[in-house]
Each structure stands twice: as structure tokens, then as C-alpha cells.
Amino acid sequence: MISAPRGTRDILPAESWKWAYIVKTASETMKDFGFSEIHLPIFEHTELFSRGVGETTDIVEKEMYTFNDRGGRSITLRPEATAGVMRCALENNLCVQGASAKLWNWGPMFRHERPQKGRYRQFYQIDAEYLGVPGAMADVEVISLSLELFRRLGLKNLEAVINSVGCEKCRPLYRKKLVEYFSAHKDELCETCLDRLGRNPLRILDCKKESCSHVADGAPDIYDSLCDECREHFAEVRAGLERLGFSYRLSKRLVRGLDYYTKTAYEILSGDLGAQNAVAGGGRYDNLSSAIGGGKVPGVGFACGVDRVMIVMEEQGCSFGVAPEITAYAVALDDASRPAVQVLTYDLRKAGIPAECDASGRSFKAQMKSAGVCRFACIIGSEELSAGTVSVKDMKAGTQENIPVSSAAEYIKARL
RNA sequence: GUGAGUGUAGCGCAAUUGGUUAGAGCUUCGGAUUGUGGUUCCGGCGGUUGAGGGUUCAAGUCCCUUCACUCACCCCA
């Protein structure tokens, strides 16, 4: 037997309608916030991610599904959505001459990591990006959108964490300060962090090892290094969130693992997940467009992990709306009635009534049993067949009426 | 990539210190005087105990290898 590859899974009927509910809720929320849906390729040129996400990131260094296609081009299954959205906007001139774009999409992402709770090799993200607007109001639009989505889904006990990671002007200075500081504490850092010291010192702040964390406590404060523009932007984002009534936690330690982030970085955490506790993450990325070879297009966005949202919603007993169900089950009393039963079933379906019938020749009793989970059983036997009628039984009330088969749909609709 | 834990029927489980033919429950299918479901009762289907090797008179049980799953590290959605 061939099984699904590690880190992938099938979303079966028992679950798929819940996924549809999440996506539908997201779609409505996006619409209310003025975001338009787009569909993007699931694979892109490898270069898009190596340049956009950053050569030294974990994603690019060891997590991408990369292969050469038959034309010898290096192709990568998208590990995240933002780079692709930016590529799309640049390629289609969505943000020229001062225009902005609010775009959302959802679908599978791929990262070759060891699977664990809330982490899969093929996982699903709902992604929103606001492109072309450099000001803090755009950041607030995006963050409030993500929080509103979770409010509508009914998620409880979430924590929003926010930080500013500076821009190309002030981050190099801060980086230099960090390197100086951590170099003086080399003996207290773990091996990984020693490596990070040369490559990406900001990430040391994010290390969960106690010794590193302890050293990081005394590290220079990024807020002291922010340039005036970044400082002001950060203050405006915070003020904007507060005006909308959101509470959040400031964290100087929040450093996203992707290189393209500038200024705002944020995550939304849930205590009802495992170690992978982020249900959404995002921020501003004003350098991404030039990193992938386009003109200057600022942007801010977030990605939400659908798999993780699902875990939290199940954990918290959230509602997924109404499960799909069959309203009417047409039952054949004998073999001679089976064709008429299929005709009736089709007529009900044409009228918009979810209807079902047995196609495998099961007994009358077995058909009635299946009808038991439906609201109506529509029974046809020899008597009904010759009279052109159907016996419609209300399975909840236990009552039954013999009516012309031509009026069955109308009869059922009137009683729903 | 590293570590730990777990693999018995479609599902969740049981099987004395290694000891007959691996068992019930749920699901599913069928039946209970031949045109009426849910409750109840009866019955059927269903397993190479993840796979391979070893120890033993004897392995679901012990050992090794391998695979898968789960959780954690790392990192992130």
C-alpha cells in the first residue's frame, strides 16, 4: 500500500465542510475589508524565494521543495505566499502611479520540516497583503483584519504580539550594536546563536534557550535604535490599534524569520495549540519588491495557518455553521419502483432540495434506516407507482401523507 | 536534521509471569410472519498483531533492523 507522503494528509468529508466554513468566513471578512481574491501559481521560480525571503533564512536554506523541471529551470513549491503576491502585483502593474492593491488568497504552502502538532509539510494559509501604501494606517488595516477574522470564527484567548524591526536605515546600526554586545557574551551563547551572530544577529533575540535568553535580556533595546521615521510609524500603528479597541503585547523579542520584514512585525498566538502556537503572523515588508527586482512598492500583510485555526476551533468547541445534510431520502419498496425513485430524487434535486436514494439495491428496511437521518422519507411502491403518487413521511413527526409525485418538491419545501 | 513515545478489525480498545483457534464494543451488512426508520434482540463480514529478521518447545508479548504515526527541539502558519 502506498500512503500519503510524510507531513501531508487527506481532508475527509467529516472535516472538509469545516474547512469550507473557515474559508467562507475569511472570504466574507476580506470582502468587508476591501480585499480582492486572487489565485496564484503554487510553484514559482526558485529565485523568487531565495531573493525575496532571504538566502540565510531557514526556509530557503533547508525547507524548500525545489526541483528542476524538464526545461532545466529551478522550480520551488511555494513555502509562503507573500513573495508570490508581490511578484504578481509587480508583473501585472497593480501598483503603478501611486495605485494600491488589497489582495488575498488561500491555498497550500510547502515546507520540508519534521511534522508535529500544527505543522505539516503541506499546510494551508489564508493570506492578505496590502500593497502600495507606506503609512501606518495600512498596517492597522491588516492587523485589524486578522483579528476580526478570528473574532468571527469565534477564537478565544488569543494574544497579539507586536514589534518593530526597523528599516534599512536604522536596522544596520542596531545590528552592529547587537553584534558588539553578543560578541562580548560569546561564551554564554548556544552553538546556533554563535552561528547567527555572523549571519543574522537579530534572531538571537528570539532564541528560547535559557542561557541565550538571559543574555538577550541585557541586549541593546531596538527601540533606542529606531530612526525617527520608524519610531513614528510604530507609534502610529500602536495608536491606531488602540483607537480600534485592540489590546496587544509589545515584544522586543519578536523577530520574524523572514528577511523581508521592515518596521512592523506581529504574531497572533493561541495557548490552545502545541509548541507551534502562532495562528497568524505578518508585518511590513518595504524592501521585498526591490529584492525581487521590482520598483519600490511598500507592503504589509499577514498569513493565517488554517490547519492551526482548525485545531484551536476544535479545542475551543467553536461553531462551524451547519453541517451539510440530506433533506429527503427516496425509498423504493420493491425493485420495480427503483427507477421511479431515481427520477423523483432528481426532481427534488432540481428543485434545490438535497436528496438521496439507494443505488446499490439495498432492502426496503435498509433504505428506511438511511432515511432515518433525513427529514423526509419519500416512499414509492407498487400502489404509488400505479397511482402516480409518493408517500412522504416526516421522519421527525412520524406522520405520513400520500401526495401526487409531481407536487413532492413543493410539498417538502412548504414544510421545511 | 536530532530526541522521546506509540504501532492489535474501518474506529477506539482487550488479551495472566511468553502458553490452545488473537477477543468483545462501536460502525457496516443482513434478519426478527413478507408496505415503514430511530430503541431492543439475533446473526454475518472483517486481522499475515506496521514490515523483516532473531531468541524459544512456544512470540501480539522478549531482542535487533526498518517503516509509519505522535510529541518535542529547531523554525514557523
XYZ file of C-alpha atoms (C1' of nucleotides) in Angstrom:
493
model
C 0.000 0.000 0.000
C 1.194 3.451 -0.894
C 0.471 6.021 1.780
C 0.360 9.792 1.689
C 3.831 11.344 1.953
C 5.016 12.360 5.414
C 3.624 15.649 6.569
C 0.665 15.549 4.195
C -2.830 14.416 4.999
C -6.241 13.937 3.481
C -9.063 16.211 4.478
C -12.021 13.856 4.624
C -15.773 14.540 4.418
C -16.075 14.617 8.208
C -13.769 17.661 8.191
C -13.917 19.242 4.778
C -17.124 21.181 5.422
C -15.456 22.799 8.432
C -12.590 23.928 6.236
C -15.099 25.364 3.801
C -16.667 27.300 6.664
C -13.346 28.840 7.638
C -12.580 29.852 4.063
C -16.084 31.228 3.590
C -15.784 33.286 6.751
C -12.403 34.545 5.583
C -13.816 35.413 2.174
C -16.617 37.475 3.725
C -14.251 39.231 6.104
C -11.850 40.042 3.287
C -14.694 41.460 1.267
C -15.792 43.666 4.159
C -12.255 44.993 4.428
C -11.977 45.697 0.716
C -9.623 42.857 -0.185
C -9.994 41.057 -3.523
C -9.256 37.391 -4.021
C -6.501 36.326 -6.381
C -5.260 32.924 -7.469
C -1.549 32.369 -7.769
C 0.721 29.603 -9.014
C 1.662 27.025 -6.426
C 5.176 26.826 -7.853
C 7.412 29.725 -8.794
C 10.981 30.246 -9.922
C 13.263 29.322 -7.042
C 14.911 32.709 -7.325
C 11.733 34.463 -6.213
C 12.018 32.888 -2.775
C 15.786 32.829 -2.406
C 15.918 36.546 -3.153
C 12.604 37.541 -1.635
C 12.519 35.520 1.558
C 16.284 35.709 2.050
C 19.232 33.387 1.405
C 20.091 32.981 5.068
C 16.626 32.087 6.289
C 15.786 28.558 7.442
C 13.087 28.386 4.806
C 15.476 28.918 1.921
C 18.420 27.081 3.432
C 16.758 23.814 4.274
C 12.987 23.744 3.921
C 12.086 24.303 0.291
C 10.765 21.723 -2.135
C 12.986 22.598 -5.062
C 13.463 20.665 -8.296
C 14.478 21.179 -11.886
C 11.675 20.942 -14.399
C 12.122 19.333 -17.798
C 13.400 22.563 -19.245
C 16.158 22.677 -16.631
C 14.654 25.617 -14.730
C 14.830 25.545 -10.955
C 11.297 25.471 -9.600
C 10.117 25.678 -5.989
C 6.812 24.778 -4.407
C 5.849 27.990 -2.626
C 6.885 27.938 1.061
C 4.927 31.120 1.777
C 2.598 33.450 -0.081
C 3.880 36.992 0.206
C 6.675 36.802 -2.351
C 4.279 35.395 -4.922
C 1.705 38.106 -4.283
C 4.340 40.799 -4.678
C 5.604 39.187 -7.871
C 2.031 39.127 -9.167
C 1.468 42.801 -8.349
C 4.720 43.879 -9.978
C 4.242 41.726 -13.053
C 0.674 42.946 -13.613
C 1.404 46.591 -12.777
C -1.116 46.620 -9.961
C 0.686 49.310 -8.007
C 1.937 51.757 -10.616
C 1.426 55.519 -10.472
C 0.569 55.551 -6.801
C -2.104 52.871 -7.026
C -2.527 50.447 -4.159
C -3.891 46.902 -4.028
C -5.574 44.850 -1.352
C -5.213 41.198 -2.258
C -5.990 37.949 -0.505
C -5.668 34.317 -1.387
C -5.606 30.931 0.237
C -4.125 27.577 -0.545
C -1.382 25.091 0.230
C 2.195 26.007 1.135
C 5.090 23.571 1.305
C 7.995 23.317 3.699
C 10.182 20.298 4.274
C 10.168 20.251 8.068
C 9.680 17.477 10.591
C 5.921 17.312 11.172
C 4.432 17.875 14.601
C 1.256 19.275 16.081
C 0.103 22.183 13.918
C 2.973 21.753 11.490
C 2.783 19.923 8.198
C 4.835 19.737 5.027
C 1.806 20.716 3.030
C -0.151 23.221 5.065
C -2.759 25.809 4.266
C -2.653 29.544 4.678
C -5.134 32.334 4.298
C -3.069 35.292 3.209
C -3.806 39.012 2.885
C -1.468 41.663 1.520
C -1.960 45.423 1.330
C 0.448 46.762 -1.280
C 1.458 50.259 -2.237
C 0.753 52.140 0.977
C 3.714 53.039 3.209
C 1.802 54.612 6.097
C 0.805 53.114 9.437
C -2.880 53.095 8.627
C -2.234 50.235 6.217
C -0.598 48.234 8.998
C -3.640 48.824 11.179
C -5.932 47.751 8.345
C -4.115 44.435 8.073
C -3.791 43.703 11.781
C -7.404 44.597 12.475
C -8.455 42.395 9.556
C -6.703 39.376 11.025
C -8.176 39.985 14.461
C -11.652 40.487 13.047
C -11.358 37.214 11.143
C -10.561 35.376 14.365
C -13.365 37.164 16.176
C -15.832 35.985 13.547
C -14.512 32.441 13.739
C -15.080 32.572 17.479
C -11.488 32.040 18.614
C -10.913 32.920 22.233
C -7.856 33.617 24.377
C -5.694 34.933 21.580
C -2.746 37.187 22.181
C -1.498 39.717 19.670
C 2.214 40.421 19.922
C 3.748 43.345 18.086
C 7.200 44.724 17.463
C 9.159 46.957 15.140
C 12.270 45.578 13.491
C 13.361 48.863 11.933
C 14.152 49.639 8.320
C 17.170 49.554 6.024
C 18.357 52.827 7.533
C 18.261 52.002 11.237
C 18.484 48.223 11.340
C 22.158 48.071 10.274
C 23.027 50.314 13.207
C 21.064 48.168 15.600
C 22.582 45.063 14.101
C 26.026 46.486 14.723
C 25.163 47.227 18.366
C 23.839 43.691 18.779
C 26.958 42.124 17.310
C 29.098 44.174 19.652
C 27.018 43.199 22.644
C 26.729 39.486 21.881
C 30.387 39.239 20.909
C 31.188 40.235 24.455
C 28.999 37.356 25.711
C 30.070 34.687 23.240
C 30.745 32.097 25.915
C 27.136 32.224 27.101
C 25.541 31.645 23.698
C 24.469 28.324 22.224
C 26.063 26.966 19.073
C 23.208 28.023 16.835
C 23.339 31.546 18.168
C 27.092 31.761 17.647
C 26.366 30.996 14.033
C 23.572 33.558 13.992
C 25.960 36.175 15.343
C 27.649 36.441 11.982
C 24.639 35.854 9.786
C 21.520 37.185 11.448
C 22.140 38.505 14.962
C 18.538 39.673 15.412
C 17.460 36.074 15.569
C 19.471 35.556 18.774
C 16.824 37.654 20.495
C 14.298 35.010 19.563
C 16.278 32.043 20.937
C 14.362 30.127 23.562
C 17.403 28.579 25.230
C 17.629 29.877 28.761
C 21.249 30.993 28.620
C 20.764 32.871 25.355
C 17.500 34.306 26.546
C 19.269 35.536 29.675
C 21.974 37.233 27.661
C 19.362 38.707 25.357
C 17.647 40.296 28.342
C 20.543 42.670 28.624
C 20.895 43.305 24.899
C 20.549 46.799 23.470
C 16.932 47.854 23.047
C 15.835 48.101 19.435
C 13.582 50.985 20.326
C 16.633 53.073 21.188
C 17.992 52.468 17.711
C 14.920 53.093 15.588
C 15.202 56.050 13.255
C 12.674 58.852 13.595
C 10.573 57.528 10.761
C 10.371 54.007 12.186
C 9.744 55.277 15.689
C 6.897 57.457 14.477
C 5.461 54.682 12.298
C 5.479 52.269 15.225
C 3.763 54.797 17.473
C 1.080 55.385 14.851
C 0.430 51.669 14.425
C 0.031 51.276 18.181
C -2.204 54.307 18.456
C -4.303 53.045 15.564
C -4.795 49.643 17.181
C -5.757 51.283 20.436
C -8.279 53.529 18.693
C -9.940 50.371 17.344
C -10.027 48.916 20.826
C -7.451 46.151 20.403
C -5.129 45.100 23.146
C -1.722 43.694 22.369
C 1.615 42.928 23.948
C 4.842 44.601 22.939
C 7.726 42.237 22.435
C 11.231 43.328 21.554
C 11.994 39.645 21.081
C 9.586 39.138 18.225
C 11.869 38.727 15.233
C 10.370 37.134 12.181
C 12.442 34.501 10.459
C 11.956 36.051 7.044
C 14.372 38.698 5.846
C 11.866 40.902 4.108
C 10.207 42.328 7.184
C 10.690 46.000 7.981
C 9.126 48.129 10.705
C 6.035 46.311 11.945
C 6.197 42.618 12.823
C 3.381 40.844 14.585
C 2.042 37.459 15.541
C -1.205 36.175 16.932
C -0.716 33.382 19.449
C -3.035 30.821 20.955
C -2.490 28.829 24.121
C -4.626 26.013 22.735
C -2.021 24.872 20.240
C 1.101 22.891 20.972
C 4.578 24.278 20.729
C 3.658 25.809 17.368
C 1.476 28.456 18.951
C 1.100 31.073 16.206
C -2.201 31.095 14.324
C -1.148 34.068 12.244
C 1.897 36.186 11.632
C 2.844 39.053 9.446
C 4.180 42.554 9.168
C 5.531 45.164 6.839
C 7.985 44.456 4.020
C 9.008 47.636 2.252
C 12.128 46.087 0.705
C 10.649 42.945 -0.750
C 9.766 44.448 -4.115
C 13.262 45.687 -4.827
C 14.745 42.434 -3.521
C 12.939 40.556 -6.265
C 13.884 43.107 -8.886
C 10.888 45.404 -8.996
C 10.422 49.073 -8.272
C 9.687 50.405 -4.813
C 6.353 49.023 -3.664
C 5.786 49.010 0.088
C 3.534 46.367 1.574
C 2.096 44.916 4.731
C 0.273 41.658 5.223
C -0.338 38.536 7.231
C -0.671 34.802 6.806
C -3.001 32.678 8.858
C -2.457 28.966 9.350
C -5.728 27.231 8.537
C -4.591 23.893 9.988
C -3.837 25.601 13.276
C -7.047 27.628 13.311
C -8.854 24.330 12.873
C -7.061 22.804 15.856
C -7.912 25.762 18.086
C -11.545 25.877 16.957
C -11.996 22.160 17.681
C -10.244 22.597 21.011
C -12.482 25.503 21.977
C -15.663 23.933 20.644
C -16.277 26.729 18.133
C -19.190 26.559 15.720
C -18.605 25.655 12.076
C -22.092 26.611 10.941
C -24.393 23.884 9.722
C -23.067 20.543 8.558
C -24.275 19.511 5.124
C -27.233 17.166 5.321
C -29.690 15.375 3.062
C -33.263 16.640 3.390
C -35.149 13.885 1.600
C -34.385 10.206 1.071
C -36.367 8.444 -1.637
C -37.144 4.831 -0.790
C -38.125 2.009 -3.147
C -40.406 -0.636 -1.676
C -39.604 -3.113 -4.417
C -37.287 -3.457 -7.356
C -39.946 -2.278 -9.805
C -40.045 1.089 -8.038
C -36.316 1.793 -8.131
C -36.323 3.658 -11.469
C -39.166 5.916 -10.319
C -37.274 6.603 -7.116
C -34.267 7.872 -9.016
C -36.485 10.082 -11.152
C -38.117 11.533 -8.036
C -34.707 12.088 -6.422
C -33.523 14.022 -9.467
C -36.701 16.128 -9.485
C -36.163 17.064 -5.839
C -32.549 17.973 -6.542
C -33.565 20.164 -9.463
C -35.855 21.977 -7.052
C -32.883 22.621 -4.767
C -33.723 20.001 -2.176
C -30.747 17.882 -1.112
C -31.989 14.387 -1.926
C -30.572 10.910 -1.946
C -31.574 7.397 -2.932
C -30.034 3.969 -2.736
C -28.163 2.853 -5.826
C -26.870 -0.465 -4.580
C -30.087 -2.456 -4.364
C -30.422 -2.439 -0.609
C -33.544 -3.705 1.126
C -36.534 -1.561 1.962
C -35.690 -1.715 5.620
C -32.110 -0.671 4.996
C -33.307 2.268 2.894
C -35.638 3.361 5.666
C -32.732 3.230 8.051
C -30.772 5.612 5.837
C -33.833 7.821 5.562
C -33.915 7.945 9.345
C -31.201 10.619 9.447
C -33.096 12.764 6.921
C -36.112 14.962 7.494
C -38.309 13.179 4.923
C -38.643 9.697 3.501
C -40.319 9.589 0.085
C -41.651 6.086 -0.340
C -42.682 4.575 -3.650
C -44.153 1.069 -4.005
C -46.497 -0.619 -6.431
C -49.526 1.357 -5.178
C -47.785 4.712 -5.541
C -46.350 3.649 -8.863
C -49.750 2.935 -10.404
C -51.385 5.984 -8.807
C -48.569 8.357 -9.708
C -48.131 9.317 -6.057
C -45.471 9.207 -3.378
C -45.861 8.611 0.362
C -43.952 11.359 2.089
C -43.155 10.573 5.682
C -41.986 13.260 8.086
C -39.330 11.359 9.987
C -39.332 13.773 12.890
C -43.092 13.893 13.424
C -43.749 10.344 12.280
C -46.646 11.481 10.107
C -47.159 10.381 6.520
C -49.135 11.688 3.565
C -49.792 10.310 0.118
C -49.439 13.059 -2.485
C -49.041 13.327 -6.270
C -45.414 12.720 -7.159
C -45.415 15.915 -9.235
C -46.035 18.054 -6.154
C -43.457 16.361 -3.900
C -40.868 19.142 -4.107
C -43.432 21.816 -3.397
C -44.861 19.782 -0.501
C -41.453 19.334 1.118
C -40.398 22.960 0.632
C -43.572 24.146 2.335
C -42.724 22.085 5.383
C -39.049 22.961 5.889
C 18.368 17.082 10.747
C 18.208 15.445 16.486
C 15.487 13.144 20.655
C 11.415 10.574 23.120
C 6.866 7.768 22.912
C 3.402 4.619 20.245
C 2.032 0.765 16.334
C -3.538 -5.392 17.502
C -10.509 -5.458 12.788
C -12.918 0.569 9.222
C -12.726 3.273 14.569
C -11.422 3.407 19.855
C -9.626 -0.801 22.748
C -8.655 -6.102 25.413
C -5.502 -10.477 25.532
C -2.388 -13.710 33.118
C 4.627 -14.052 34.543
C 5.883 -15.647 26.719
C 1.223 -20.719 26.572
C -4.764 -23.574 22.777
C -8.141 -21.377 17.066
C -5.980 -13.083 18.995
C -11.421 -11.220 21.716
C -15.680 -8.148 22.825
C -17.797 -2.894 21.849
C -18.964 0.829 18.006
C -19.502 1.072 12.684
C -21.122 -1.713 8.462
C -24.250 -5.534 6.207
C -28.405 -8.959 6.903
C -32.617 -10.881 9.775
C -36.846 -10.725 13.771
C -44.867 -13.843 9.951
C -43.411 -10.961 3.560
C -45.560 -1.906 2.776
C -42.363 1.730 7.276
C -36.603 4.166 10.226
C -34.514 5.612 15.361
C -34.829 1.735 20.743
C -34.227 -3.644 21.538
C -32.819 -8.784 20.205
C -30.155 -12.300 16.867
C -26.579 -13.192 13.121
C -22.751 -12.271 9.180
C -18.401 -9.733 7.149
C -13.981 -8.044 8.998
C -6.832 -9.277 11.468
C -0.109 -12.066 7.702
C -0.977 -8.196 15.613
C 3.031 -1.943 10.687
C 7.068 -4.805 7.926
C 11.540 -8.022 8.054
C 14.802 -10.971 10.864
C 16.298 -13.311 15.626
C 15.777 -15.947 20.660
C 12.415 -20.054 22.310
C 9.225 -26.342 22.508
C 6.073 -21.859 22.029
C 6.160 -14.607 20.395
C 0.747 -9.797 19.904
C 4.046 -10.172 24.357
C 11.405 -10.567 24.603
C 15.826 -8.708 21.228
C 17.620 -6.316 16.572
C 16.572 -3.729 12.000
C 13.220 -0.917 9.223
C 8.814 1.882 8.212
C 4.829 4.856 9.858
C 2.431 7.950 13.297
C 2.616 11.288 17.585
C 5.007 14.903 20.582
C 9.211 17.921 21.455
C 13.959 20.518 19.774
C 14.863 23.788 15.634
C 11.894 27.125 12.978
C 7.412 28.961 11.843
C 1.383 29.487 9.806
